[in-house]
GROMACS .gro file of C-alpha atoms in nm:
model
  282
    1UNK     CA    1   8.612   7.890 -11.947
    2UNK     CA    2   8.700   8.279 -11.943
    3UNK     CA    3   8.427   8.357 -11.639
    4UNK     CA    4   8.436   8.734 -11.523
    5UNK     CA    5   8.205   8.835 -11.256
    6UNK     CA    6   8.054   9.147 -11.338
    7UNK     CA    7   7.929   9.358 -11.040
    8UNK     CA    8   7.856   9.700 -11.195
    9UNK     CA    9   7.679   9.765 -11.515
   10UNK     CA   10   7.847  10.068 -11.583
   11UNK     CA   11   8.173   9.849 -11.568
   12UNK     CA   12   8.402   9.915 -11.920
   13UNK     CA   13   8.302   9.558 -12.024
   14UNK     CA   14   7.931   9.633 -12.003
   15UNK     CA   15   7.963   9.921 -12.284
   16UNK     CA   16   7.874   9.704 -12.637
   17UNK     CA   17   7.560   9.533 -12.373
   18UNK     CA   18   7.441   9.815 -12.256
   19UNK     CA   19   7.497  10.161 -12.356
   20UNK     CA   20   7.619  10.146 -12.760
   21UNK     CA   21   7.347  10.177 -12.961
   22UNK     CA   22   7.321   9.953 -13.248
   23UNK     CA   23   7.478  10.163 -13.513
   24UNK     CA   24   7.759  10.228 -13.289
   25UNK     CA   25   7.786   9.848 -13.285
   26UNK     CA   26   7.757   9.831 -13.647
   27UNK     CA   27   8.007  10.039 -13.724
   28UNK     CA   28   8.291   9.941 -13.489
   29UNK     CA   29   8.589   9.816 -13.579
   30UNK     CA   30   8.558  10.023 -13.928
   31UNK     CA   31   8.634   9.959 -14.227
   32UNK     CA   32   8.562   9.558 -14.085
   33UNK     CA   33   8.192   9.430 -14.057
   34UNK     CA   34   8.147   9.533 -13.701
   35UNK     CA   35   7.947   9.371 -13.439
   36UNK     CA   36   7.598   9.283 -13.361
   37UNK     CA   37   7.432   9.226 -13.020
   38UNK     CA   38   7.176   8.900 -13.035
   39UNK     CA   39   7.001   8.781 -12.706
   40UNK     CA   40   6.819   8.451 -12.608
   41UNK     CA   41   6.995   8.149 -12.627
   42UNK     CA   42   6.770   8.058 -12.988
   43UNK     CA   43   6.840   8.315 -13.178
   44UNK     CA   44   7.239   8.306 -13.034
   45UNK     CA   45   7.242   7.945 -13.112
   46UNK     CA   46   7.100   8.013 -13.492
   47UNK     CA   47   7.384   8.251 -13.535
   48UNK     CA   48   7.653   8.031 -13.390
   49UNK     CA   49   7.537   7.754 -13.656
   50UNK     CA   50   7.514   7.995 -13.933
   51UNK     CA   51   7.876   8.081 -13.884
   52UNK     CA   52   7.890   8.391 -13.710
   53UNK     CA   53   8.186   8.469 -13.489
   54UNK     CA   54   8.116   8.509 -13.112
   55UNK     CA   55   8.291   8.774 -12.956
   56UNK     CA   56   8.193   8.807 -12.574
   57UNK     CA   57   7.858   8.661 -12.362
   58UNK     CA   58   7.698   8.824 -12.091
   59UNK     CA   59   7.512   8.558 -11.853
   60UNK     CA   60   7.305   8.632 -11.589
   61UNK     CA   61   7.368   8.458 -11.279
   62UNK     CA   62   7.211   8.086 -11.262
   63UNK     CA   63   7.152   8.033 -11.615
   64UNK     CA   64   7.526   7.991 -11.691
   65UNK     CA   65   7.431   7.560 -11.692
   66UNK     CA   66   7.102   7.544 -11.817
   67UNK     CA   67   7.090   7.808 -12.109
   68UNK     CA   68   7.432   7.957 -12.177
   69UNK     CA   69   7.541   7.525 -12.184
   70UNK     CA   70   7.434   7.486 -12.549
   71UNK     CA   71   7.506   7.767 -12.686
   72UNK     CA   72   7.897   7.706 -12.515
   73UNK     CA   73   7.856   7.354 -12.670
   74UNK     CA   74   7.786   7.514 -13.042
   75UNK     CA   75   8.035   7.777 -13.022
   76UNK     CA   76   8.307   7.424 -12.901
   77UNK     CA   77   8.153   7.259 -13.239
   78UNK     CA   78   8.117   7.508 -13.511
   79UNK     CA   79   8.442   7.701 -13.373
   80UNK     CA   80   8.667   7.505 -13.203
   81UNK     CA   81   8.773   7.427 -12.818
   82UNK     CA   82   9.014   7.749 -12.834
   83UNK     CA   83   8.761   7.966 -12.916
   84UNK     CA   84   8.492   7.851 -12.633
   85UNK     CA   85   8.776   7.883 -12.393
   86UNK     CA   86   8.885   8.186 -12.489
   87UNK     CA   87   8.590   8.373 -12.490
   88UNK     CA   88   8.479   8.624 -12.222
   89UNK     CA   89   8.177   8.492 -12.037
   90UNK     CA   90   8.090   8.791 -11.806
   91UNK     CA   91   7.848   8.682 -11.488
   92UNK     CA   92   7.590   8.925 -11.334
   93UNK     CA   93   7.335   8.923 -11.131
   94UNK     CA   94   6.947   8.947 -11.224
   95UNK     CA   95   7.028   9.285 -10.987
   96UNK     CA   96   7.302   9.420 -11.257
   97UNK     CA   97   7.114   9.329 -11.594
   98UNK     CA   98   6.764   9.402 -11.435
   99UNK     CA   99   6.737   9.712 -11.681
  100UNK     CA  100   6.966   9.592 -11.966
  101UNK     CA  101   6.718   9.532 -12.240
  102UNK     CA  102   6.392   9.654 -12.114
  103UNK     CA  103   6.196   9.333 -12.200
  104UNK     CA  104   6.114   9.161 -11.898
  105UNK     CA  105   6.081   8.821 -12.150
  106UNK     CA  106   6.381   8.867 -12.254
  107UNK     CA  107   6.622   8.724 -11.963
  108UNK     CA  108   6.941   8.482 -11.895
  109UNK     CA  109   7.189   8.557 -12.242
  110UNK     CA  110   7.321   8.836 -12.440
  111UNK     CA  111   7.623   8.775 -12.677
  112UNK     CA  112   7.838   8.982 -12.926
  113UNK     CA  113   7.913   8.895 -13.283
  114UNK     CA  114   8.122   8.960 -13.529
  115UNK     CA  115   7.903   9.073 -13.864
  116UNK     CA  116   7.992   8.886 -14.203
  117UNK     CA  117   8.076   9.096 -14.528
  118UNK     CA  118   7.768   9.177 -14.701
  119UNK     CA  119   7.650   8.981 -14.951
  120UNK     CA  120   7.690   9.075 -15.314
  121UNK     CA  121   7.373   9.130 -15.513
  122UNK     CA  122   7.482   8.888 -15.782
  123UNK     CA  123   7.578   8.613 -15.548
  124UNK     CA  124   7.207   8.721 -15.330
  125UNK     CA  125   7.015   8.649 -15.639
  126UNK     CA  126   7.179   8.372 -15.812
  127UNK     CA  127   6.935   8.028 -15.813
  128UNK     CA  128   6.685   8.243 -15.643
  129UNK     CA  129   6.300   8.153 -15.790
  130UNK     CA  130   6.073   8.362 -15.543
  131UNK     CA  131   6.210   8.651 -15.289
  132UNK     CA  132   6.056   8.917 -15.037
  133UNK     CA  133   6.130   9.262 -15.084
  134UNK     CA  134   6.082   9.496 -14.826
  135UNK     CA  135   6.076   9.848 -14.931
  136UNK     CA  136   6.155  10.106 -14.636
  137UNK     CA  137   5.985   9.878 -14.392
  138UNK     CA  138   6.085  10.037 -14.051
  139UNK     CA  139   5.939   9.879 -13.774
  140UNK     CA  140   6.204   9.591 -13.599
  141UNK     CA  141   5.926   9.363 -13.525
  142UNK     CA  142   5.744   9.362 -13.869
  143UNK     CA  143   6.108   9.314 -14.035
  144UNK     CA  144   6.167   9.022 -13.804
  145UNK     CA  145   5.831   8.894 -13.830
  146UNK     CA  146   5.878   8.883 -14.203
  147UNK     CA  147   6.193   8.715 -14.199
  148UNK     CA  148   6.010   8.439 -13.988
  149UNK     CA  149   5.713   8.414 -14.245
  150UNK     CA  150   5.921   8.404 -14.552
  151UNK     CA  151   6.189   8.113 -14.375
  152UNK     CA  152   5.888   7.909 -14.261
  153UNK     CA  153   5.735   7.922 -14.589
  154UNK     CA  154   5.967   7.832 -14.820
  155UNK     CA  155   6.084   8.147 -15.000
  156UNK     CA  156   6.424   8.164 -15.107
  157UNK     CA  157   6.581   8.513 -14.976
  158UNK     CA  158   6.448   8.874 -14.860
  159UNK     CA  159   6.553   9.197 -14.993
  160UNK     CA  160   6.587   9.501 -14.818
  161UNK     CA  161   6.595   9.884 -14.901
  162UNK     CA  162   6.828  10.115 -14.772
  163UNK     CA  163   6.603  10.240 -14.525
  164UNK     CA  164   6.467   9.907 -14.414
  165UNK     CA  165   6.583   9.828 -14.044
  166UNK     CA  166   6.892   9.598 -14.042
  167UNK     CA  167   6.802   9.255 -14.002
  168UNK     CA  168   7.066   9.215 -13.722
  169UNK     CA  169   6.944   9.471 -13.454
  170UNK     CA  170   6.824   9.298 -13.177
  171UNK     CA  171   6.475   9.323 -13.183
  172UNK     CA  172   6.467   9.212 -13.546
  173UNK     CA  173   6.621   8.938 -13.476
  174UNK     CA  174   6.489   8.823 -13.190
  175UNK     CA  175   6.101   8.861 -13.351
  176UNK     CA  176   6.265   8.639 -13.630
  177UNK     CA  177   6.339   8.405 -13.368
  178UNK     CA  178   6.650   8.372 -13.507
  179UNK     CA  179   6.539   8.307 -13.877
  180UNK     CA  180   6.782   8.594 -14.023
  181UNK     CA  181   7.040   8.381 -13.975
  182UNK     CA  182   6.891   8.120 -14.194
  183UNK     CA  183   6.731   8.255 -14.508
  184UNK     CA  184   6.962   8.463 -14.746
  185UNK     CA  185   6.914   8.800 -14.764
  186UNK     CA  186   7.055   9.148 -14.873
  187UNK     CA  187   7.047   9.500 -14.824
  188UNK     CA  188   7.032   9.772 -15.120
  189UNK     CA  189   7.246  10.082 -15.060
  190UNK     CA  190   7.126  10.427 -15.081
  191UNK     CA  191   7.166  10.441 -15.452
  192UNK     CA  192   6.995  10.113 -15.532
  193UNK     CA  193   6.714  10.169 -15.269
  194UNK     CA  194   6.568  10.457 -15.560
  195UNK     CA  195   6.236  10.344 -15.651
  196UNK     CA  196   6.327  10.330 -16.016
  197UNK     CA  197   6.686  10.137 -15.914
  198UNK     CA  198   6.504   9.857 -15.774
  199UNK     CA  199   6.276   9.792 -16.007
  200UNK     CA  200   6.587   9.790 -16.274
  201UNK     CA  201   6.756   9.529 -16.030
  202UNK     CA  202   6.470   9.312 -16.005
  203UNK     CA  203   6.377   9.297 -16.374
  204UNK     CA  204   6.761   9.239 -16.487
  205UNK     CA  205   6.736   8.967 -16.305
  206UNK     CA  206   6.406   8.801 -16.461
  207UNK     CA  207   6.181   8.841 -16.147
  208UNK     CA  208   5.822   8.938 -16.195
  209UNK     CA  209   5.677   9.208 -15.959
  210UNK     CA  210   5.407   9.170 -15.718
  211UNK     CA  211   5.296   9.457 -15.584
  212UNK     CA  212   5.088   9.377 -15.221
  213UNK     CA  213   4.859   9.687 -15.255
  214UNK     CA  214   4.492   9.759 -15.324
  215UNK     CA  215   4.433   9.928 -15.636
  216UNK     CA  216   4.167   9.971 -15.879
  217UNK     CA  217   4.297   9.693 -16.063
  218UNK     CA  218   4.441   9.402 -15.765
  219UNK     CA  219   4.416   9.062 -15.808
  220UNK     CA  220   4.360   8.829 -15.561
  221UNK     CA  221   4.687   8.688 -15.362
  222UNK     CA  222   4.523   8.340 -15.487
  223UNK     CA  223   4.602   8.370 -15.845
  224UNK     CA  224   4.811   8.081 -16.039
  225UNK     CA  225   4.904   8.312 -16.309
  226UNK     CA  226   5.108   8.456 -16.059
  227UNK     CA  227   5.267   8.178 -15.907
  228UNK     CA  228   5.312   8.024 -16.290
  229UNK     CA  229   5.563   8.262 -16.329
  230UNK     CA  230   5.951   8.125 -16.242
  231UNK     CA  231   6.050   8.393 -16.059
  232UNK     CA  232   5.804   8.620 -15.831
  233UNK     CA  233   5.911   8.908 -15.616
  234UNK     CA  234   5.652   9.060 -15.343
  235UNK     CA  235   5.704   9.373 -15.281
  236UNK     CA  236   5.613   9.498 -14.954
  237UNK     CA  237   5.565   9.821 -14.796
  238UNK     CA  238   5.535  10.002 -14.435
  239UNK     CA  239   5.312  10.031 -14.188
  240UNK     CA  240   5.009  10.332 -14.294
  241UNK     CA  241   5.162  10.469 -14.632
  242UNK     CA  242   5.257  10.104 -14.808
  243UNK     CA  243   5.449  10.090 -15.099
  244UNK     CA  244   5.508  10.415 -15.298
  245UNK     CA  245   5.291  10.484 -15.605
  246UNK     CA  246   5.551  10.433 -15.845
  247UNK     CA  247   5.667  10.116 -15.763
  248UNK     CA  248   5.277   9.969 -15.731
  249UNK     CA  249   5.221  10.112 -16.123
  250UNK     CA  250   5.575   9.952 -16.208
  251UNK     CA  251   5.512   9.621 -16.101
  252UNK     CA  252   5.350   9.341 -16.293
  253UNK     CA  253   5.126   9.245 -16.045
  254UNK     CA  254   4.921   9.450 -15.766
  255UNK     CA  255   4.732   9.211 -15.545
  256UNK     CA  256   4.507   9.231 -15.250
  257UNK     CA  257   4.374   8.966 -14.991
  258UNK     CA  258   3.996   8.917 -15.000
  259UNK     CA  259   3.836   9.011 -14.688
  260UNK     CA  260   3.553   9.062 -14.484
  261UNK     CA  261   3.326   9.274 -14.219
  262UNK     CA  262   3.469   9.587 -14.429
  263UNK     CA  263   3.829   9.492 -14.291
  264UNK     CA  264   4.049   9.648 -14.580
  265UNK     CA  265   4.430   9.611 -14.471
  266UNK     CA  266   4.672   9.364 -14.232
  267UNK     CA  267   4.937   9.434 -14.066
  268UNK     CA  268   5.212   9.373 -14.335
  269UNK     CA  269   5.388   9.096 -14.152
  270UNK     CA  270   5.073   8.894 -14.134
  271UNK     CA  271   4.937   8.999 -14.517
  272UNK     CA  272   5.301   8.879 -14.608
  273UNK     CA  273   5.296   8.514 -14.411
  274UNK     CA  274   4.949   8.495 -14.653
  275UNK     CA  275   5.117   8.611 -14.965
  276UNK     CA  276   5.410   8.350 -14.899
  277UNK     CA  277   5.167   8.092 -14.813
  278UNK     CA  278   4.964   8.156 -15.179
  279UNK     CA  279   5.279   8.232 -15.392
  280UNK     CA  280   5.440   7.826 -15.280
  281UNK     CA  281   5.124   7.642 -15.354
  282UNK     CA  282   5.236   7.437 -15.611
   0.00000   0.00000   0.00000
């Protein structure tokens, strides 16, 4: 293997770890993909075996065996021997990365990757029968959290606004544990992300709208003419201000969750894991 002790974290090396911020990542390397930063060996592994290209791993010192093994092992099966060899597996001491992420869970295994061309819309929503669509949804955990929901549960690809956070930033991704890099998804550009744009795009393509709002007139999540339907999309909006008027009084559908003890909103990752849950019943 490629092993370079690393001493210093202000080192050259140690820039795309630890001092480029993620849309300097992103946009490397332009007009290519760029590169993402994941961390943990799970989510790492999930991108190895989803075909991402590794670029460089950071390992701190004593885990090189034990965690940084498998994912070395993936890269040697889903990449070839040349590529595991060739890689640049930096070494550091907890001392050196103490202050690298700022998540004292998060420890051991950092690694760069090369992004994938986006996805087309057409090719994101061909064969698809029920999708997540998150509309401006800021907050890395929630976004990740989603991703995890909607995987677990069976739907068949999330949608993202323009000004949703990208699914690859590290938090995101990590929250996902790693479920971006199994469940389709794609993100609308600035133009598409309009409020009257998306609903265009989802109609075109035969989907029914489900608002998750409470209105006047919402439904209850538990509601089989909604999940008679072939193809459902649940719309889903940020943290406080939800999803913007217009689109709730656009979309087919506005439902709530029943609840109690005068409780009258969840956190949108959990209200979406529910909505999920309901939509797959069969």
């Amino acid at each position: 293997m490629n092993l370079i002790e690393i001493k210093d974290i202000n080192a050259p090396e140690m820039d795309v770890f630890a001092r480029l911020t993620e849309r300097e990542l992103r946009t490397m390397n332009e007009p290519e993909e760029g590169i993402f930063l994941a961390e943990s060996a799970n989510v790492i592994l999930r991108a190895i075996e989803d075909g991402y290209e590794p670029l460089s791993m950071l390992v701190e010192e004593g885990r090189l065996e034990v965690e940084a093994g498998p994912v070395l092992d993936a890269i040697e099966k889903y990449c070839g021997n040349y590529v595991k060899e060739s890689l640049p597996v930096y070494i550091a001491g907890r001392d050196v990365v103490i202050n690298l992420t700022g998540h004292t869970l998060v420890r051991g295994l950092w690694m760069t990757l090369k992004r994938k061309p986006e996805i087309s819309l057409e090719d994101f929503f061909k064969d698809k029968k029920r999708i997540a669509v998150m509309v401006d949804v800021t907050n890395p955990a929630n976004v990740g959290a989603i991703f995890r929901s909607a995987t677990a549960l069976g739907m068949d690809g999330v949608l993202l606004t323009h000004a949703s956070v990208d699914p690859l930033t590290r938090r995101t991704a990590r929250t996902s544990m790693g479920t971006v890099f199994q469940i389709p998804w794609a993100q609308l550009s600035l133009e598409d992300s309009d409020n009257s744009s998306l609903m265009n795009i989802l109609n075109s393509h035969g989907f029914k709208t489900v608002a998750m709002a409470l209105t006047e007139d919402s439904t209850s999540v538990d509601n089989d003419d909604i999940r008679a339907n072939e193809k459902v999309a649940v719309l889903l909006g940020t943290e406080g201000t939800g999803l913007p008027k217009n689109v709730i009084a656009a979309c087919d559908y506005r439902v709530m969750i029943p609840m109690y003890h005068g409780v009258d909103s969840l956190n949108v990752a959990a209200a979406s894991a529910i909505s999920f849950w309901e939509l797959m019943k069969k």
